[in-house]
Coordinates of C-alpha atoms in Angstrom, one line a residue:
X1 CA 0.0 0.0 0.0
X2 CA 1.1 3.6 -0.3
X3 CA 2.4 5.9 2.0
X4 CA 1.2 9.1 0.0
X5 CA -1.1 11.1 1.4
X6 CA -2.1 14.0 -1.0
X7 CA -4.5 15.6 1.6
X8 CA -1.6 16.6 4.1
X9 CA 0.8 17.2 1.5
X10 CA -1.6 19.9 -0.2
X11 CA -4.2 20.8 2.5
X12 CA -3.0 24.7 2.0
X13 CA -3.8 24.4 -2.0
X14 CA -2.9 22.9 -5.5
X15 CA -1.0 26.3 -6.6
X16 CA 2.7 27.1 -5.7
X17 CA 3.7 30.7 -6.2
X18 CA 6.3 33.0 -4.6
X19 CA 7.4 30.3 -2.2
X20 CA 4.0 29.0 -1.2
X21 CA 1.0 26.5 -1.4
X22 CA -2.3 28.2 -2.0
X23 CA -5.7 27.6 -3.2
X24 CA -6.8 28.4 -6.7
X25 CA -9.6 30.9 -7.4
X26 CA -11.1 29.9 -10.2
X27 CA -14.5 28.7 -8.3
X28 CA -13.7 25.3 -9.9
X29 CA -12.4 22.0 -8.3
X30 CA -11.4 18.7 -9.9
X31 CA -10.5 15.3 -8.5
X32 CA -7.4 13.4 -8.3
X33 CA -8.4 10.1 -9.0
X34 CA -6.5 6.9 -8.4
X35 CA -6.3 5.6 -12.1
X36 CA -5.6 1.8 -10.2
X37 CA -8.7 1.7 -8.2
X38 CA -10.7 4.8 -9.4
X39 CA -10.6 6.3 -6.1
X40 CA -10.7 9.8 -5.7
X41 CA -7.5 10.6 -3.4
X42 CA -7.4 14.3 -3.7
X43 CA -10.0 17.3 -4.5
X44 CA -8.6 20.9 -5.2
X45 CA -9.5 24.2 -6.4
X46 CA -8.6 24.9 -10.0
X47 CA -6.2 28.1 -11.2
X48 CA -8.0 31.0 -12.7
X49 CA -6.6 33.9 -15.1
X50 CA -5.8 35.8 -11.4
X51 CA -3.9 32.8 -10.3
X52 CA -1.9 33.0 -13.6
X53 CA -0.8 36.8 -13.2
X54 CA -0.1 36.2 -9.5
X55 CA 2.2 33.7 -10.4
X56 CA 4.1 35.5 -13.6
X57 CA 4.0 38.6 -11.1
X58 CA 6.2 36.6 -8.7
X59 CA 8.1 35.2 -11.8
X60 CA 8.6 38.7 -13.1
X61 CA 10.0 40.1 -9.5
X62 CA 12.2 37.5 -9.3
X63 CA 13.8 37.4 -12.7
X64 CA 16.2 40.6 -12.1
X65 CA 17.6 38.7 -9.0
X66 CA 18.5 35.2 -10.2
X67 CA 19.3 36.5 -14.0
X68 CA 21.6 38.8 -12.0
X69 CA 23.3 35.3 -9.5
X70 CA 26.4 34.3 -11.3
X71 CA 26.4 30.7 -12.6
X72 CA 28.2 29.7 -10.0
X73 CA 25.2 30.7 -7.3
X74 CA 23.0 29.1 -10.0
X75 CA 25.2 25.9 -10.3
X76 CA 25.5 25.7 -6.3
X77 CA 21.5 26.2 -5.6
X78 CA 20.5 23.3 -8.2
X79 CA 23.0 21.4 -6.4
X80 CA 21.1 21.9 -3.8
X81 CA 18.3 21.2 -5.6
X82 CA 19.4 17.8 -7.1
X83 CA 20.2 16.9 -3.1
X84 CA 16.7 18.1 -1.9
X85 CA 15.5 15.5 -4.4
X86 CA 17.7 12.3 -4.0
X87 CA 16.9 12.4 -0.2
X88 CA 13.2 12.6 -1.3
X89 CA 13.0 10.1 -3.7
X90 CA 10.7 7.4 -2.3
X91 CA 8.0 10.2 -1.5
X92 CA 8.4 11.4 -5.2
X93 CA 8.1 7.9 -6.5
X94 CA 4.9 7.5 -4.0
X95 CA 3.2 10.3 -5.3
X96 CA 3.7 9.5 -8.7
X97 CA 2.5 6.1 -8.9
X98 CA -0.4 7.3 -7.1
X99 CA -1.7 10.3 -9.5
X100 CA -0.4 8.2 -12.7
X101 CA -0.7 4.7 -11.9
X102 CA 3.0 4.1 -12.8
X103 CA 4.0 0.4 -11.6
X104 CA 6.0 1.5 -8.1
X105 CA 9.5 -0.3 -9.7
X106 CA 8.8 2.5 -13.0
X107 CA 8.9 5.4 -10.8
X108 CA 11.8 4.7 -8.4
X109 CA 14.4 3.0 -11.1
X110 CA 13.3 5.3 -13.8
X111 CA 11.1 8.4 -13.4
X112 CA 13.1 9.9 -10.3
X113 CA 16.6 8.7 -10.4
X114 CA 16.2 10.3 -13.6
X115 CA 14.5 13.7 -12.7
X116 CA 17.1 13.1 -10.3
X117 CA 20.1 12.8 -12.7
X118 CA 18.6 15.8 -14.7
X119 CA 18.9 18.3 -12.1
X120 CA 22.6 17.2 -11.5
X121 CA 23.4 17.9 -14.9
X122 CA 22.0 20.9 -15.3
X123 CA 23.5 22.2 -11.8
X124 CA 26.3 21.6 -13.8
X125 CA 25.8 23.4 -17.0
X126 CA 24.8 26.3 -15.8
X127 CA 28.4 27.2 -15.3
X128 CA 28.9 26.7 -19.2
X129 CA 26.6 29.3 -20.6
X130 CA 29.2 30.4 -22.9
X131 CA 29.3 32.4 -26.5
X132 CA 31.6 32.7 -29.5
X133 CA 34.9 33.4 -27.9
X134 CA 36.2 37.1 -29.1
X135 CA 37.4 37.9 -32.5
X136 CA 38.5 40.9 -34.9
X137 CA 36.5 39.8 -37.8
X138 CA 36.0 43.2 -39.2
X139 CA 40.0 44.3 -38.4
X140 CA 38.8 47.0 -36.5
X141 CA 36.1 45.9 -34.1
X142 CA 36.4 43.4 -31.6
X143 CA 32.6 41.0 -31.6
X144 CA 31.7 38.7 -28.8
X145 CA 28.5 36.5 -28.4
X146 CA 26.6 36.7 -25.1
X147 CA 23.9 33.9 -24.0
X148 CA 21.1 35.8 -21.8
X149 CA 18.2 35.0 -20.3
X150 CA 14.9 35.4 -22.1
X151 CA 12.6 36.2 -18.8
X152 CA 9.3 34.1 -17.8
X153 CA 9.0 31.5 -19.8
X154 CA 5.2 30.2 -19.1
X155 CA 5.1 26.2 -19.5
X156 CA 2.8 23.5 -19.9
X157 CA 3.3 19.5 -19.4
X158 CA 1.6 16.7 -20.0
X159 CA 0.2 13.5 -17.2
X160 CA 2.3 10.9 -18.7
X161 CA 5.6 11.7 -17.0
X162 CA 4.6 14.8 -14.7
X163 CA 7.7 14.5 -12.7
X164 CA 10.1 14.1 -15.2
X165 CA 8.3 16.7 -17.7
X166 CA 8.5 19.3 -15.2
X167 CA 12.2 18.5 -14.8
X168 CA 12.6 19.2 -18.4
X169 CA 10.7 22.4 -18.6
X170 CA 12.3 23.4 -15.2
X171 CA 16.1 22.9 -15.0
X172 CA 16.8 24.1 -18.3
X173 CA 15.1 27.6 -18.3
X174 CA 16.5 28.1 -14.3
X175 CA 20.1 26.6 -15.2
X176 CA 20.1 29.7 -17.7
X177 CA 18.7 32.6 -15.4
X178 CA 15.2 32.5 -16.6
X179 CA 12.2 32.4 -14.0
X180 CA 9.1 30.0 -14.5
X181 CA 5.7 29.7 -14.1
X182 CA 4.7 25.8 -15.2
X183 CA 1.0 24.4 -15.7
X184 CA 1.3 20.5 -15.0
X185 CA -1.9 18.6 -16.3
X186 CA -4.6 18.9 -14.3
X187 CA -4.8 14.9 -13.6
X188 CA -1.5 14.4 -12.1
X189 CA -0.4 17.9 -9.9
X190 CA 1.2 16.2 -7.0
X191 CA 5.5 15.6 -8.2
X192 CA 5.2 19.1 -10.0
X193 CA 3.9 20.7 -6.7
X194 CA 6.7 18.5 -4.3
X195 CA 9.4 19.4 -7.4
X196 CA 8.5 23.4 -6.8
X197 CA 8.8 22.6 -2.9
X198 CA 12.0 21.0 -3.3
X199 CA 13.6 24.1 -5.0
X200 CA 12.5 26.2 -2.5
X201 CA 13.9 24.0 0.2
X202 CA 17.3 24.0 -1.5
X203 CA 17.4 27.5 -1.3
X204 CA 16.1 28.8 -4.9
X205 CA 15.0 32.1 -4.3
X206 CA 11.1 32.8 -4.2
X207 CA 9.4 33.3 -7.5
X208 CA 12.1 31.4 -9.6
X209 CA 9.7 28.1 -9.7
X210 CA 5.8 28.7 -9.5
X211 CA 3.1 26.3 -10.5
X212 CA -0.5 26.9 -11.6
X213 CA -2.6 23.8 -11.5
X214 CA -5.2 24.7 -13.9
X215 CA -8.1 23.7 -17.1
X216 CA -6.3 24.2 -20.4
X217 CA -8.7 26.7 -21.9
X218 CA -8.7 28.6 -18.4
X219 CA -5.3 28.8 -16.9
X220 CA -2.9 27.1 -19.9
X221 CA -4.3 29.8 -22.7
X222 CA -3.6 32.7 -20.3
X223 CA -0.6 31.9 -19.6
X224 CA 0.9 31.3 -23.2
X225 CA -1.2 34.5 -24.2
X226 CA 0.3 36.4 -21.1
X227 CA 2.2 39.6 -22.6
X228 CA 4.6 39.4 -19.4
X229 CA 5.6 35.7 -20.3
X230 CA 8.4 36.0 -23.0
X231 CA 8.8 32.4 -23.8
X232 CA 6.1 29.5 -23.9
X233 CA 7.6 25.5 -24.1
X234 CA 4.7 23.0 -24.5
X235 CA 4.8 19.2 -24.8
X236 CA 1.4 17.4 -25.4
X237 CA -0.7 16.3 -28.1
X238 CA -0.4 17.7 -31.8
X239 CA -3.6 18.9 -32.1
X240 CA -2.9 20.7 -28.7
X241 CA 0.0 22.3 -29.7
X242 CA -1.0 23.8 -33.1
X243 CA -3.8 25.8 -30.2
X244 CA -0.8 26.5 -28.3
X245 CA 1.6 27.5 -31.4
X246 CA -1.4 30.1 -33.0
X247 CA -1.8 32.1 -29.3
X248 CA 1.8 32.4 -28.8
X249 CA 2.9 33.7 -32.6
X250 CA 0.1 36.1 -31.7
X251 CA 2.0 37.6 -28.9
X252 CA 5.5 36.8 -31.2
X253 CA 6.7 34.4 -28.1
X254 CA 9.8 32.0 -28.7
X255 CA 8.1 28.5 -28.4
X256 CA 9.4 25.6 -28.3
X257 CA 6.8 22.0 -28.8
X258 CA 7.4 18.4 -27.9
X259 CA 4.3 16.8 -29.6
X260 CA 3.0 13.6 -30.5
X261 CA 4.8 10.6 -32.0
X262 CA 4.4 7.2 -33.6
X263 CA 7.9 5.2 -33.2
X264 CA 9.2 2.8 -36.2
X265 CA 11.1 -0.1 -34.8
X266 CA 12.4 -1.6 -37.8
X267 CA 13.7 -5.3 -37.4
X268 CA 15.9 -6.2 -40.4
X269 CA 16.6 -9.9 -41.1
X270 CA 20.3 -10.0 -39.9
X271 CA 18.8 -9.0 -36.1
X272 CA 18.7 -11.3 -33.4
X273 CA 15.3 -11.7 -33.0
X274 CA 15.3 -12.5 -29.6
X275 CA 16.8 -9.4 -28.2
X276 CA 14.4 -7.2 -31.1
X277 CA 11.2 -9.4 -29.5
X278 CA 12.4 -8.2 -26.0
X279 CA 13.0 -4.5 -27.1
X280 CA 9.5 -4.3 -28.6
X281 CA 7.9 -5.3 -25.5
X282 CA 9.8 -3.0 -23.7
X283 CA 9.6 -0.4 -26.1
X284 CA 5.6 -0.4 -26.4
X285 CA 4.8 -1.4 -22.6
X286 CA 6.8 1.4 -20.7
X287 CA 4.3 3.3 -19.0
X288 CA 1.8 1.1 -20.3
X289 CA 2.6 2.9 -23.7
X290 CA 1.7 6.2 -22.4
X291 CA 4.5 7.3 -23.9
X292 CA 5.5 9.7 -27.1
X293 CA 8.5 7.7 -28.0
X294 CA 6.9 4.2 -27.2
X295 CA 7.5 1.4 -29.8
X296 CA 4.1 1.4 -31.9
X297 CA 5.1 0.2 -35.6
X298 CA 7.0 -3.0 -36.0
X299 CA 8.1 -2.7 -39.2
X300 CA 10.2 -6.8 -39.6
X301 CA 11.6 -8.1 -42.5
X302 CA 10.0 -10.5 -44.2
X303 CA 12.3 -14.1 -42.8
X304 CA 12.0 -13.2 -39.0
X305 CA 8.1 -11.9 -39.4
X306 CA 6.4 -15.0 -38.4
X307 CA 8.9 -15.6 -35.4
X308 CA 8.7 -12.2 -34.3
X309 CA 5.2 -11.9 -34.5
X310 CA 4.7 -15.0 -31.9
X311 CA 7.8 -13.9 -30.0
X312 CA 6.1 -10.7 -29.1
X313 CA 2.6 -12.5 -28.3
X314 CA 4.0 -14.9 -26.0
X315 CA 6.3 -12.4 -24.2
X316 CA 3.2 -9.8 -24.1
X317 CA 1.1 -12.8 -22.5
X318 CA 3.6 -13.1 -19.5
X319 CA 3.5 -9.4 -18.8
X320 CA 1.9 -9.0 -15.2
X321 CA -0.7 -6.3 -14.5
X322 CA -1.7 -5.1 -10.9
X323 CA -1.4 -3.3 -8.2
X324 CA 1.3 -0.1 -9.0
X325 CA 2.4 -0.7 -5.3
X326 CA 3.2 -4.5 -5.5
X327 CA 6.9 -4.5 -6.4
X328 CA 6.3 -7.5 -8.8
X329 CA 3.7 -5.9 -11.0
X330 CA 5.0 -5.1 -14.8
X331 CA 2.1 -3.2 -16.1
X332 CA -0.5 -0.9 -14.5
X333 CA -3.5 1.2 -15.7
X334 CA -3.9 4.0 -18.1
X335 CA -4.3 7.4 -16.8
X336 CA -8.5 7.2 -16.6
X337 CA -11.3 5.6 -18.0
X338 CA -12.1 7.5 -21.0
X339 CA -8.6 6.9 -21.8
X340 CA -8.5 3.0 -21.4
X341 CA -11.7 3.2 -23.9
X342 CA -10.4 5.2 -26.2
X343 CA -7.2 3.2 -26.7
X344 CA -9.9 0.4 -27.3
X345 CA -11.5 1.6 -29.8
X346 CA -8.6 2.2 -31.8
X347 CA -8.1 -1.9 -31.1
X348 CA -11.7 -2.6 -31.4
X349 CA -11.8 -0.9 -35.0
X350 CA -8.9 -2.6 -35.8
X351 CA -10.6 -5.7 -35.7
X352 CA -12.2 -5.5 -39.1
X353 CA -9.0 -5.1 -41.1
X354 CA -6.4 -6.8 -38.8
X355 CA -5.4 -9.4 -36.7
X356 CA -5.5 -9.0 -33.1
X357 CA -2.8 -11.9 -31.8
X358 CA -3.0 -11.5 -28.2
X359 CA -4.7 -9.1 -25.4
X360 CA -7.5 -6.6 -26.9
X361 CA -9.6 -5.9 -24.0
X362 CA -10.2 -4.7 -20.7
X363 CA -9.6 -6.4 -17.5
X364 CA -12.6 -7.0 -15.2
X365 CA -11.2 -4.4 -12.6
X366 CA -12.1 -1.4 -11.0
X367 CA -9.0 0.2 -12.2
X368 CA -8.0 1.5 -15.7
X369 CA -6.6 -1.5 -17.0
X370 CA -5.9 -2.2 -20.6
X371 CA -4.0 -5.9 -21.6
X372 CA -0.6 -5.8 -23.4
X373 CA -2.2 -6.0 -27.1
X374 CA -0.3 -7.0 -30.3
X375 CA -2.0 -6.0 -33.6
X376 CA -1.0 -8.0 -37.5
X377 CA -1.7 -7.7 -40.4
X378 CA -2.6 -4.1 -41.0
X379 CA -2.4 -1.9 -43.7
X380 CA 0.2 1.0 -43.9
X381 CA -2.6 3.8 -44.2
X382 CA -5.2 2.0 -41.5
X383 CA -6.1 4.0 -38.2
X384 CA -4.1 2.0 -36.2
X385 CA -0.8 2.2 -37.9
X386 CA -1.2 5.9 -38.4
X387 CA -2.8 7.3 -35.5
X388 CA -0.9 7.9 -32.1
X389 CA -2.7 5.7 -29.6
X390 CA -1.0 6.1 -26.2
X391 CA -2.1 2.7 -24.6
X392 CA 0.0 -0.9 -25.0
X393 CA -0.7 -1.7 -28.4
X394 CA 1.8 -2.4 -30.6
X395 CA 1.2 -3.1 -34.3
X396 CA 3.3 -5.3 -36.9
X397 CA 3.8 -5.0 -40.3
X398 CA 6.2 -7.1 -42.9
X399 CA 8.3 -5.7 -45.6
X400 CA 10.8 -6.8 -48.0
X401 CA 13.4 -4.9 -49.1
X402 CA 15.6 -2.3 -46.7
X403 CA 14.2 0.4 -49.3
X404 CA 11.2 -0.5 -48.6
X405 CA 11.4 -0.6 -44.6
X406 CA 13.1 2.7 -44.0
X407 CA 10.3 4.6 -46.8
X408 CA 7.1 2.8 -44.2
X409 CA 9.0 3.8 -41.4
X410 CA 9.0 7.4 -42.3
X411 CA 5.4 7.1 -43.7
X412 CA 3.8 9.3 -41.2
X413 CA 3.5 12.6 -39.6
X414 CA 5.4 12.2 -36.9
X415 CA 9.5 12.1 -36.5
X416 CA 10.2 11.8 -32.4
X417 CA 12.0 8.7 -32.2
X418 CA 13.0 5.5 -34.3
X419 CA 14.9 2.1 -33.8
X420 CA 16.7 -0.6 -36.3
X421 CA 17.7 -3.7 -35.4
X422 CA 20.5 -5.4 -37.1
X423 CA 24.0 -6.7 -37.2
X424 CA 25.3 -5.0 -40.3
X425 CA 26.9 -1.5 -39.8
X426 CA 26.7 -0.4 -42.5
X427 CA 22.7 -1.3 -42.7
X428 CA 22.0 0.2 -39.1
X429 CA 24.4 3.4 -40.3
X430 CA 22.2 4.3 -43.4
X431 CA 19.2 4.0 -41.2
X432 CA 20.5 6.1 -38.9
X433 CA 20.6 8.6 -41.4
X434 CA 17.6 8.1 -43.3
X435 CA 14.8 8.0 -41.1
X436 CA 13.6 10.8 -40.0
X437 CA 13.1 11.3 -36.2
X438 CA 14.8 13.4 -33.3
X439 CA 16.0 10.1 -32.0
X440 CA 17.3 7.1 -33.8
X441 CA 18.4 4.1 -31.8
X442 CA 19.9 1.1 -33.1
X443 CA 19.4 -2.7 -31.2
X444 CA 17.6 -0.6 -28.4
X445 CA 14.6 1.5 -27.9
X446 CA 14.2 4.1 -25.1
X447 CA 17.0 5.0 -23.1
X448 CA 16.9 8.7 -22.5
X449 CA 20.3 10.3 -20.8
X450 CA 20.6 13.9 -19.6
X451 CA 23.3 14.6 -21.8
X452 CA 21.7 14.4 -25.2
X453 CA 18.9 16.2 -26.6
X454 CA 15.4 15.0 -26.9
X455 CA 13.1 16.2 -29.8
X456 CA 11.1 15.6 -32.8
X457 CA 10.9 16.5 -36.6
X458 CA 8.0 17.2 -38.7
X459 CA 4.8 16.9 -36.3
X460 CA 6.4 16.5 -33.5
X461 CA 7.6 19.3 -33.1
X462 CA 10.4 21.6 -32.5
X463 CA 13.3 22.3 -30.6
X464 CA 15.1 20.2 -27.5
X465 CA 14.5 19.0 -24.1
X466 CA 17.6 18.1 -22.1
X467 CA 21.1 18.7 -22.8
X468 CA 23.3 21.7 -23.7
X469 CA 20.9 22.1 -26.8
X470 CA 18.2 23.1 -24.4
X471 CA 19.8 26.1 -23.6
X472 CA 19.7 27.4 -27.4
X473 CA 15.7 27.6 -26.7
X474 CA 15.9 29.0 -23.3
X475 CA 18.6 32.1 -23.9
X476 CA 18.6 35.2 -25.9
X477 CA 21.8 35.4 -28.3
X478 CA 23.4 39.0 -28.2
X479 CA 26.0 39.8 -30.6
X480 CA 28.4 42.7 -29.2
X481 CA 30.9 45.2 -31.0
X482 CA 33.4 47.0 -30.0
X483 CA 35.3 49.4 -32.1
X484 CA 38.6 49.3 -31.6
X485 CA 39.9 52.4 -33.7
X486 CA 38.8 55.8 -31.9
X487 CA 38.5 56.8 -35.6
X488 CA 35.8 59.6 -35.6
X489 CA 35.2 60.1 -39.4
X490 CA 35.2 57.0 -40.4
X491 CA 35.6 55.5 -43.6
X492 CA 32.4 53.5 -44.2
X493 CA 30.6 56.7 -43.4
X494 CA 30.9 58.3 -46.8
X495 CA 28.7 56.0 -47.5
X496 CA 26.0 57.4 -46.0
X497 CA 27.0 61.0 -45.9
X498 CA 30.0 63.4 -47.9
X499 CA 32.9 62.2 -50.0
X500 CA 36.0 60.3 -49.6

């Protein structure tokens, strides 16, 4: 059983701004529910529009003091920071199998030690913010490149990784002197509320980290519209961010998306199947497929389709669903109920143009659960293969020839992330290079690392998560000139005005 007890931990309210909980005045309240049981384990007031300003007026006040720190009082607060967090980990892991339904061994072996590991990184690269180095380019003037902060940048993240999303909208845009005001998802508030608790405890000066819990169309389109919020980074759906993308070229905001995805995981005939069958059920179960990068086309070469097709079912079939809190369990619900049947009707639809080889339904439980559910047969333009589903459902498709394989893997909106599978450099090289995603991994599918940036092509967006390449969407680039002549009349002026 859990330890987590949302109604201490947020008795005082749902919002965090300037340093403190409070309650939300939008007149509104929604329900944390349980997605494992469907018990409601929290109830809080929503943000409104004066909840939003509050909390980019405490950003705004803010801003001139920690844009002003140096990066070493940056670099030594997340350290801090990254501290606070370690020696919290089991009650952020708690909380976010709780609000998520997250299998327990997910969110302390992945989820936190990563947030974790994030926040270490960044502590680090705050104190490598660093421009062109200086150069006499013209002959007579000396240019340098400075990196500054932009100012609030307003964000928004999703429910399938709260925790870690916040951590990637967070520690980037802080690392670089920026201040923050972040909307988590309604459904899942509690890790981004304990995250903006945990800054404060380190010693992050109030107003740097503020969070509005709040509807979408309430509190997440005032706060990208907000004329004092100079940057907006959004990750969610596709259709979601094209909303987000129109109100903030209104107000001429950088923005930065992280959309939706639909991940190729292309098995060439020279792989070895077994470790490809084990990396697609990996790949498409993490977070019970609630996940942008999750494996969800199986694209296998003709000789190993059979094989791999029964390799997945039977793996899939050992897969074990249950409690989130019972260290043994593999798989636990989807976020809600709606969501559950909407992933089944993308399965359910299926039916009449594919082959479902195992799992396809609903368990009889009061939770949100969904089985691990393998889909054959289909055609390249059907729903399924096209569509970003979100649940654990992975479809399989043959093909031929390596043409062939690499033009179906980039047959579709999306570009996040991408696997191949095979022995053959120089096969698992070109598709490396030919497929187009933000991520391409080769005999795995998944693993994230602080160090390298995270971000799509085509639909799914733009720009990066992570990394030193985060910091190119969270800092202003100022170029700077110094003459170096004490000419008065200069030459280039005749130009302009008089003769030579």
């Amino acid at each position: 059983m859990h330890n987590f007890q949302a109604q201490d931990h947020f008795a005082d309210g749902a919002q965090y701004i300037a340093g403190r909980l409070t309650k939300g005045t939008s007149g509104k309240s929604h329900a944390v529910v349980d997605p494992a049981s469907g018990d409601e384990v929290h109830t809080y007031e929503l943000a409104g529009r004066d909840d939003v300003d509050a909390a980019v007026a405490a950003a705004a006040e803010a801003f001139p003091g920690w844009a002003g720190a140096t990066p070493g009082e940056r670099s030594d607060a997340m350290h801090r920071f990254a501290g606070v967090l370690a020696a919290r980990a089991e009650e952020f892991a708690q909380a976010e199998s709780l609000q998520c339904g997250k299998p327990i061994k997910l969110s302390r072996e992945f989820d936190v030690p990563g947030t974790v590991d994030n926040a270490a990184f960044f502590a680090g690269a705050a104190r490598h913010l660093q421009g062109q180095s200086a150069g006499e380019y013209t002959g007579d003037h000396t240019s340098y490149v400075r990196r500054e902060p932009i100012g609030v940048v307003g964000s928004i993240a999703p429910w399938n990784y709260p925790l870690q999303m916040a951590a990637w909208k967070v520690l980037p845009a802080i690392a670089a002197g920026n201040t923050i005001v972040l909307k988590p998802a309604e459904l899942t508030p509690f890790t981004s509320l304990l995250f903006a608790q945990a800054a404060t405890e380190a010693g992050i000066p109030d107003g740097v980290v503020n969070i509005v819990t709040g509807a979408g169309r309430d509190a997440g389109e005032h706060l990208v519209g907000h004329p004092d919020v100079a940057m907006t980074s959004f990750t969610g759906s596709t259709g979601v961010g094209k909303r987000v993308a129109e109100i903030a070229t209104s107000t001429v905001k950088r923005l930065h998306l992280e959309l939706g995805g639909k991940a190729p995981f292309v098995v060439f005939d020279d792989a070895d199947l077994d470790a490809a069958v084990h990396g697609a059920v990996a790949g498409a179960l993490i977070n019970t497929g609630q996940d942008c990068t999750a494996a969800t086309r199986a694209y296998v070469q003709r000789p190993l389709y059979e094989a791999f097709v029964q390799g997945v079912a039977d793996l899939m079939e050992s897969v074990r669903l249950g409690d989130p809190f019972d260290p043994s369990t593999d798989l636990g619900p989807l976020i809600s109920h709606a969501h559950r049947d909407r992933v089944a009707g993308f399965v359910d639809r299926a039916r009449s143009y594919a082959r479902v080889v195992t799992g396809g339904e609903a368990l009889q439980h009061p939770g949100a659960y969904y089985k691990p559910t393998l889909v054959a047969d289909a055609a390249q333009d059907s729903e399924i293969v096209q569509s970003e589903i979100f649940g654990p459902v992975l479809v399989v498709l043959p093909f031929d020839s390596d043409d062939e394989g690499i033009r179906l893997a980039n047959d579709t909106p999306y570009g996040l992330a991408a696997s191949a599978w095979s022995r053959d450099v120089f096969r698992a090289n070109r598709a490396t290079r030919e497929i187009k995603a933000g991520c391409v991994w080769v005999n795995d599918h998944i693993p994230i690392l602080s160090e390298m940036p995270h971000g799509g092509y085509k639909a799914s967006g733009y720009g990066k998560d992570m990394s030193a390449y985060s910091f190119e969407e969270y800092t202003q680039v100022k170029h700077v000139m110094f003459d170096n002549t004490a000419v008065v009349r200069k030459d280039w002026h005749r130009t302009i005005f008089g003769d030579r």
